[in-house]
Amino acid sequence: MLKLAVQKSGRLHEDSMQLLKECGISISNGANKLKTEAGNFPLQVFFLRDDDIPQYVEDAVADIGIVGENVVYEKNKTVDVVEKLGFGKCRLSFAVVRGEQYNDIQSLEGKRIATSYPYLTAQFLQKNKVKADIHEISGSVEIAPGIGLADAICDLVSSGSTLLTNGLKEVETILRSEAILIRNQQFSEEQQHILDKLLFRIHAVKKAKNNKYILLNAPNDKLDEIISLLPGMKSPTVLPLADKGWSSVHSVLSEDEFWDKIERLKNAGAQGILVVPIEKMVM
Ligand code: ATP
Ligand code: ZN
């Protein structure tokens, strides 16, 4: 049995549960429960505040956890980073009052900076030889300059709209973050075995998200050229169509080359191109 810590509620909760679901792990999520057990996988899930997750994993109260990199690096606990999970993306940035002049990080010298990330903020300022006064506050950091508590802030940003509505501008990014899977450093062989099984599924889910299944019709005299554009898992599948002189070609395309390839396939004579999402992909 492996014990997994996830955020109880908040920005990472839904995506964490969705990932487990896509891994075929069914969790009865009693919203107010502290913990629950998976029906069909040797996994116990603990619902906790995200700030507490690195500590729980370091202490082996939980064996693994899903939490933002920002929290892991701020708490500076001794845990292993196993996998980036691709959701909960944000950045930890300095922001100052919009009308204020800002040239570089030296502009923060002597300023009062409000943040929920005192460790990372101090580390960054020290590295840049800037002396500033750090005020740790636990929430609503963005209102600190407006109420006269601070001159600048260091806070999480994703779209930037919160900064905008509070009359602030982002001036320096100190960390890019996403949700990661962390683990305790002491693992038994059995625990590692379960983690490997979970990772196998996570990889299949991630891979599928980055790829699309593509079906198209090709005139046989253009088949070679069209096939040369398609990688496929081994090579594309080619099936004859009822219509003589035509074939149906099936393959897999990755997200980053997708539009470019579609255009070239079309130019090469492909017709009736269908693109469908892939649910799981095992190599
Ligand atoms: P908890 O009650 O668990 O302590 P919280 O209020 O500290 O929750 P949330 O606001 O739910 O935390 O954010 C959880 C995580 O989501 C952050 O630590 C960060 O990794 C990620 N995240 C992604 N985008 C943003 C954003 N725009 N602002 C804040 N966090 C974000
Ligand atoms: Zn938190």
Short mmCIF file of C-alpha atoms and ligand atoms in Angstrom, two decimals:
data_model
loop_
_atom_site.label_atom_id
_atom_site.label_comp_id
_atom_site.label_asym_id
_atom_site.label_seq_id
_atom_site.Cartn_x
_atom_site.Cartn_y
_atom_site.Cartn_z
CA MET A 1 0.00 0.00 0.00
CA LEU A 2 1.27 3.47 -0.94
CA LYS A 3 0.07 6.63 0.80
CA LEU A 4 -0.43 9.63 -1.50
CA ALA A 5 -0.97 13.19 -0.25
CA VAL A 6 -3.01 15.53 -2.46
CA GLN A 7 -4.37 19.02 -1.87
CA LYS A 8 -7.68 18.88 0.02
CA SER A 9 -9.20 21.79 -1.88
CA GLY A 10 -7.80 24.52 -4.04
CA ARG A 11 -6.16 24.91 -7.40
CA LEU A 12 -4.46 21.52 -7.54
CA HIS A 13 -7.25 19.35 -6.14
CA GLU A 14 -9.34 18.80 -9.28
CA ASP A 15 -6.41 18.12 -11.59
CA SER A 16 -4.82 15.73 -9.09
CA MET A 17 -8.04 13.71 -8.82
CA GLN A 18 -8.49 13.82 -12.60
CA LEU A 19 -5.00 12.41 -13.09
CA LEU A 20 -5.77 9.49 -10.77
CA LYS A 21 -9.01 8.90 -12.64
CA GLU A 22 -7.21 8.89 -15.98
CA CYS A 23 -4.79 6.37 -14.48
CA GLY A 24 -7.81 4.13 -13.88
CA ILE A 25 -7.66 4.57 -10.13
CA SER A 26 -11.10 4.99 -8.63
CA ILE A 27 -11.33 7.13 -5.52
CA SER A 28 -14.57 7.72 -3.68
CA ASN A 29 -14.01 11.35 -2.86
CA GLY A 30 -15.96 12.10 0.28
CA ALA A 31 -15.35 15.85 0.21
CA ASN A 32 -14.80 16.19 3.94
CA LYS A 33 -12.77 13.07 4.46
CA LEU A 34 -9.17 13.18 5.60
CA LYS A 35 -8.30 9.97 3.78
CA THR A 36 -9.74 7.38 1.48
CA GLU A 37 -8.63 4.20 -0.20
CA ALA A 38 -8.61 3.39 -3.92
CA GLY A 39 -10.93 0.58 -4.94
CA ASN A 40 -8.68 -1.04 -7.49
CA PHE A 41 -5.08 0.04 -6.78
CA PRO A 42 -2.95 -0.30 -3.62
CA LEU A 43 -3.22 3.41 -2.85
CA GLN A 44 -4.44 5.40 0.12
CA VAL A 45 -5.14 9.09 -0.53
CA PHE A 46 -4.71 11.78 2.15
CA PHE A 47 -6.34 15.17 1.63
CA LEU A 48 -4.16 17.93 3.12
CA ARG A 49 -3.26 21.60 2.84
CA ASP A 50 -0.66 21.91 0.10
CA ASP A 51 1.80 23.68 2.44
CA ASP A 52 1.94 20.62 4.67
CA ILE A 53 2.56 18.04 1.94
CA PRO A 54 6.40 18.30 1.68
CA GLN A 55 6.73 17.83 5.46
CA TYR A 56 4.39 14.83 5.50
CA VAL A 57 6.31 13.22 2.67
CA GLU A 58 9.68 13.91 4.31
CA ASP A 59 8.37 12.32 7.53
CA ALA A 60 6.91 9.34 5.60
CA VAL A 61 3.43 10.05 6.96
CA ALA A 62 2.68 10.04 3.24
CA ASP A 63 4.97 8.11 0.87
CA ILE A 64 4.30 10.33 -2.15
CA GLY A 65 2.59 13.64 -2.76
CA ILE A 66 1.27 15.90 -5.51
CA VAL A 67 2.17 19.54 -4.89
CA GLY A 68 3.46 22.65 -6.66
CA GLU A 69 7.22 23.01 -7.18
CA ASN A 70 6.89 26.44 -5.55
CA VAL A 71 5.79 24.84 -2.28
CA VAL A 72 8.43 22.09 -2.41
CA TYR A 73 11.29 24.55 -2.96
CA GLU A 74 9.95 27.06 -0.42
CA LYS A 75 9.64 24.43 2.30
CA ASN A 76 13.06 23.08 1.36
CA LYS A 77 12.32 19.58 2.65
CA THR A 78 14.33 16.50 1.82
CA VAL A 79 12.18 14.70 -0.71
CA ASP A 80 12.77 13.30 -4.19
CA VAL A 81 11.15 14.89 -7.23
CA VAL A 82 9.79 12.03 -9.31
CA GLU A 83 7.81 13.56 -12.16
CA LYS A 84 6.49 16.84 -13.54
CA LEU A 85 2.74 16.55 -14.02
CA GLY A 86 1.97 19.33 -16.50
CA PHE A 87 -0.77 21.15 -14.56
CA GLY A 88 -0.88 23.92 -11.93
CA LYS A 89 1.49 26.02 -14.00
CA CYS A 90 2.41 29.39 -12.56
CA ARG A 91 5.43 31.54 -11.76
CA LEU A 92 6.75 33.21 -8.66
CA SER A 93 7.40 36.84 -9.53
CA PHE A 94 8.16 40.21 -8.07
CA ALA A 95 5.61 42.93 -8.77
CA VAL A 96 5.71 46.64 -8.04
CA VAL A 97 3.17 49.45 -8.16
CA ARG A 98 2.37 50.11 -11.82
CA GLY A 99 3.43 53.77 -12.01
CA GLU A 100 6.71 53.10 -10.23
CA GLN A 101 10.02 53.10 -12.06
CA TYR A 102 11.74 49.72 -12.14
CA ASN A 103 15.04 49.11 -13.93
CA ASP A 104 16.39 45.89 -12.54
CA ILE A 105 16.45 43.87 -9.34
CA GLN A 106 18.62 46.56 -7.69
CA SER A 107 15.53 48.77 -7.73
CA LEU A 108 14.26 46.67 -4.80
CA GLU A 109 17.16 47.74 -2.55
CA GLY A 110 15.82 48.91 0.82
CA LYS A 111 12.21 48.21 -0.15
CA ARG A 112 9.57 46.39 1.91
CA ILE A 113 8.47 43.22 0.12
CA ALA A 114 5.38 41.24 1.10
CA THR A 115 5.33 37.54 0.26
CA SER A 116 4.13 34.09 1.27
CA TYR A 117 7.47 32.76 -0.02
CA PRO A 118 10.05 34.29 2.37
CA TYR A 119 12.65 31.58 1.80
CA LEU A 120 12.71 31.76 -2.01
CA THR A 121 12.43 35.55 -1.96
CA ALA A 122 15.35 35.97 0.46
CA GLN A 123 17.44 33.47 -1.49
CA PHE A 124 16.90 35.33 -4.76
CA LEU A 125 17.60 38.75 -3.25
CA GLN A 126 20.74 37.47 -1.56
CA LYS A 127 22.00 35.93 -4.79
CA ASN A 128 21.58 39.34 -6.41
CA LYS A 129 23.13 41.17 -3.44
CA VAL A 130 19.97 43.15 -2.77
CA LYS A 131 19.07 44.04 0.80
CA ALA A 132 15.34 44.39 1.37
CA ASP A 133 12.86 44.02 4.16
CA ILE A 134 10.76 40.86 3.75
CA HIS A 135 7.28 40.77 5.32
CA GLU A 136 5.80 37.32 5.42
CA ILE A 137 2.02 37.25 5.00
CA SER A 138 0.00 34.13 4.40
CA GLY A 139 -2.58 35.30 1.87
CA SER A 140 -3.88 38.18 -0.28
CA VAL A 141 -0.32 39.37 -0.80
CA GLU A 142 -1.42 41.43 -3.80
CA ILE A 143 -3.25 43.97 -1.62
CA ALA A 144 -0.17 44.72 0.53
CA PRO A 145 1.12 47.70 -1.53
CA GLY A 146 -2.38 49.20 -1.75
CA ILE A 147 -2.83 49.26 2.03
CA GLY A 148 0.65 50.61 2.65
CA LEU A 149 2.11 47.41 4.08
CA ALA A 150 4.78 46.98 1.41
CA ASP A 151 6.39 48.62 -1.63
CA ALA A 152 6.52 45.44 -3.67
CA ILE A 153 5.40 41.83 -3.54
CA CYS A 154 6.73 38.43 -4.52
CA ASP A 155 3.79 36.18 -5.35
CA LEU A 156 2.42 33.49 -7.66
CA VAL A 157 1.16 34.68 -11.02
CA SER A 158 -0.55 32.80 -13.80
CA SER A 159 -2.56 35.11 -16.06
CA GLY A 160 -1.52 38.30 -14.32
CA SER A 161 -5.09 39.55 -13.96
CA THR A 162 -4.89 39.69 -10.16
CA LEU A 163 -1.85 41.96 -10.43
CA LEU A 164 -3.63 44.13 -12.95
CA THR A 165 -6.75 44.65 -10.82
CA ASN A 166 -4.51 45.61 -7.90
CA GLY A 167 -2.55 48.19 -9.85
CA LEU A 168 0.65 46.16 -9.91
CA LYS A 169 3.08 45.16 -12.66
CA GLU A 170 5.17 42.01 -12.82
CA VAL A 171 8.87 42.89 -13.06
CA GLU A 172 10.95 39.78 -12.36
CA THR A 173 10.29 36.03 -12.37
CA ILE A 174 12.25 33.96 -9.89
CA LEU A 175 10.72 30.51 -10.40
CA ARG A 176 8.55 28.71 -12.95
CA SER A 177 6.40 26.09 -11.32
CA GLU A 178 4.01 23.25 -12.04
CA ALA A 179 2.56 20.38 -10.05
CA ILE A 180 5.03 17.57 -9.39
CA LEU A 181 5.01 14.15 -7.84
CA ILE A 182 7.39 13.89 -4.88
CA ARG A 183 8.41 10.85 -2.82
CA ASN A 184 9.96 10.03 0.48
CA GLN A 185 13.65 9.18 0.16
CA GLN A 186 13.44 5.85 1.95
CA PHE A 187 11.44 3.41 -0.10
CA SER A 188 11.01 -0.31 0.35
CA GLU A 189 11.16 -2.54 -2.68
CA GLU A 190 7.42 -3.10 -2.46
CA GLN A 191 6.69 0.64 -2.30
CA GLN A 192 8.95 1.29 -5.27
CA HIS A 193 7.15 -1.44 -7.17
CA ILE A 194 3.76 0.24 -6.61
CA LEU A 195 5.21 3.64 -7.52
CA ASP A 196 6.61 2.18 -10.75
CA LYS A 197 3.15 0.83 -11.59
CA LEU A 198 1.63 4.26 -10.96
CA LEU A 199 4.35 5.99 -13.01
CA PHE A 200 3.80 3.60 -15.89
CA ARG A 201 0.19 4.78 -16.01
CA ILE A 202 1.06 8.46 -15.56
CA HIS A 203 3.48 8.25 -18.49
CA ALA A 204 0.80 6.65 -20.68
CA VAL A 205 -1.67 9.41 -19.79
CA LYS A 206 0.87 12.21 -20.37
CA LYS A 207 2.03 10.72 -23.64
CA ALA A 208 -1.55 10.39 -24.89
CA LYS A 209 -2.22 14.06 -24.10
CA ASN A 210 0.73 15.06 -26.27
CA ASN A 211 -0.36 12.97 -29.25
CA LYS A 212 -3.29 12.71 -31.65
CA TYR A 213 -4.51 9.82 -33.73
CA ILE A 214 -4.88 10.76 -37.37
CA LEU A 215 -6.79 9.04 -40.18
CA LEU A 216 -6.71 10.19 -43.78
CA ASN A 217 -7.44 9.08 -47.32
CA ALA A 218 -4.60 9.02 -49.82
CA PRO A 219 -4.49 8.43 -53.56
CA ASN A 220 -2.23 5.39 -54.07
CA ASP A 221 0.18 7.25 -56.34
CA LYS A 222 0.84 9.75 -53.51
CA LEU A 223 1.07 7.10 -50.81
CA ASP A 224 4.89 7.01 -50.53
CA GLU A 225 5.17 10.75 -50.08
CA ILE A 226 2.36 10.83 -47.51
CA ILE A 227 3.79 7.91 -45.54
CA SER A 228 7.19 9.58 -45.42
CA LEU A 229 5.57 12.49 -43.54
CA LEU A 230 4.11 10.24 -40.86
CA PRO A 231 6.09 8.71 -38.01
CA GLY A 232 3.53 6.41 -36.35
CA MET A 233 4.41 4.25 -33.36
CA LYS A 234 6.11 1.73 -35.63
CA SER A 235 5.03 2.81 -39.09
CA PRO A 236 1.63 3.98 -40.30
CA THR A 237 -1.19 1.52 -40.93
CA VAL A 238 -2.29 1.46 -44.57
CA LEU A 239 -5.62 -0.12 -45.57
CA PRO A 240 -7.17 -0.27 -49.05
CA LEU A 241 -10.41 1.68 -49.52
CA ALA A 242 -13.41 0.22 -51.38
CA ASP A 243 -12.83 3.02 -53.89
CA LYS A 244 -10.07 1.68 -56.16
CA GLY A 245 -6.83 3.66 -56.26
CA TRP A 246 -7.28 5.01 -52.70
CA SER A 247 -5.98 3.95 -49.30
CA SER A 248 -6.78 4.84 -45.72
CA VAL A 249 -3.72 5.77 -43.65
CA HIS A 250 -3.69 5.78 -39.82
CA SER A 251 -0.94 7.21 -37.66
CA VAL A 252 -0.02 9.15 -34.52
CA LEU A 253 1.18 12.76 -34.52
CA SER A 254 2.64 14.71 -31.62
CA GLU A 255 1.06 18.00 -30.61
CA ASP A 256 4.10 20.18 -31.36
CA GLU A 257 4.48 19.10 -35.00
CA PHE A 258 0.78 18.69 -35.56
CA TRP A 259 -0.31 21.71 -37.62
CA ASP A 260 2.80 21.74 -39.72
CA LYS A 261 2.34 18.07 -40.61
CA ILE A 262 -1.37 18.44 -41.38
CA GLU A 263 -0.58 21.22 -43.84
CA ARG A 264 2.10 19.19 -45.57
CA LEU A 265 -0.14 16.10 -45.72
CA LYS A 266 -2.86 18.14 -47.35
CA ASN A 267 -0.44 19.60 -49.86
CA ALA A 268 0.80 16.09 -50.62
CA GLY A 269 -2.73 15.05 -51.63
CA ALA A 270 -4.26 13.69 -48.43
CA GLN A 271 -8.03 14.08 -48.11
CA GLY A 272 -10.68 13.55 -45.45
CA ILE A 273 -8.24 14.04 -42.61
CA LEU A 274 -9.68 13.04 -39.22
CA VAL A 275 -7.96 13.79 -35.93
CA VAL A 276 -9.03 12.04 -32.73
CA PRO A 277 -7.79 12.28 -29.15
CA ILE A 278 -5.93 9.33 -27.66
CA GLU A 279 -6.88 8.19 -24.19
CA LYS A 280 -3.82 6.13 -23.24
CA MET A 281 -0.58 5.43 -25.03
CA VAL A 282 1.77 2.62 -24.03
CA MET A 283 5.04 2.34 -25.88
P1 ATP B 1 -4.22 25.37 0.77
O1 ATP B 1 -5.55 25.61 1.39
O2 ATP B 1 -4.07 23.92 0.34
O3 ATP B 1 -3.07 25.88 1.56
P2 ATP B 1 -3.53 27.53 -1.06
O4 ATP B 1 -4.50 28.62 -0.94
O5 ATP B 1 -2.18 27.66 -0.43
O6 ATP B 1 -4.27 26.17 -0.62
P3 ATP B 1 -3.97 27.43 -3.94
O7 ATP B 1 -4.29 28.85 -4.20
O8 ATP B 1 -5.06 26.43 -4.02
O9 ATP B 1 -3.17 27.23 -2.56
O10 ATP B 1 -2.80 27.02 -4.94
C1 ATP B 1 -2.22 25.76 -4.90
C2 ATP B 1 -1.10 25.71 -5.90
O11 ATP B 1 -1.58 25.93 -7.21
C3 ATP B 1 0.00 26.74 -5.74
O12 ATP B 1 0.93 26.41 -4.73
C4 ATP B 1 0.63 26.72 -7.11
O13 ATP B 1 1.55 25.63 -7.21
C5 ATP B 1 -0.54 26.44 -8.04
N1 ATP B 1 -1.00 27.63 -8.81
C6 ATP B 1 -1.19 27.67 -10.15
N2 ATP B 1 -1.58 28.88 -10.56
C7 ATP B 1 -1.64 29.66 -9.49
C8 ATP B 1 -1.99 31.04 -9.26
N3 ATP B 1 -2.34 31.86 -10.26
N4 ATP B 1 -1.97 31.50 -8.00
C9 ATP B 1 -1.67 30.68 -6.98
N5 ATP B 1 -1.31 29.38 -7.14
C10 ATP B 1 -1.29 28.87 -8.37
ZN ZN B 2 -1.34 26.58 0.81
#
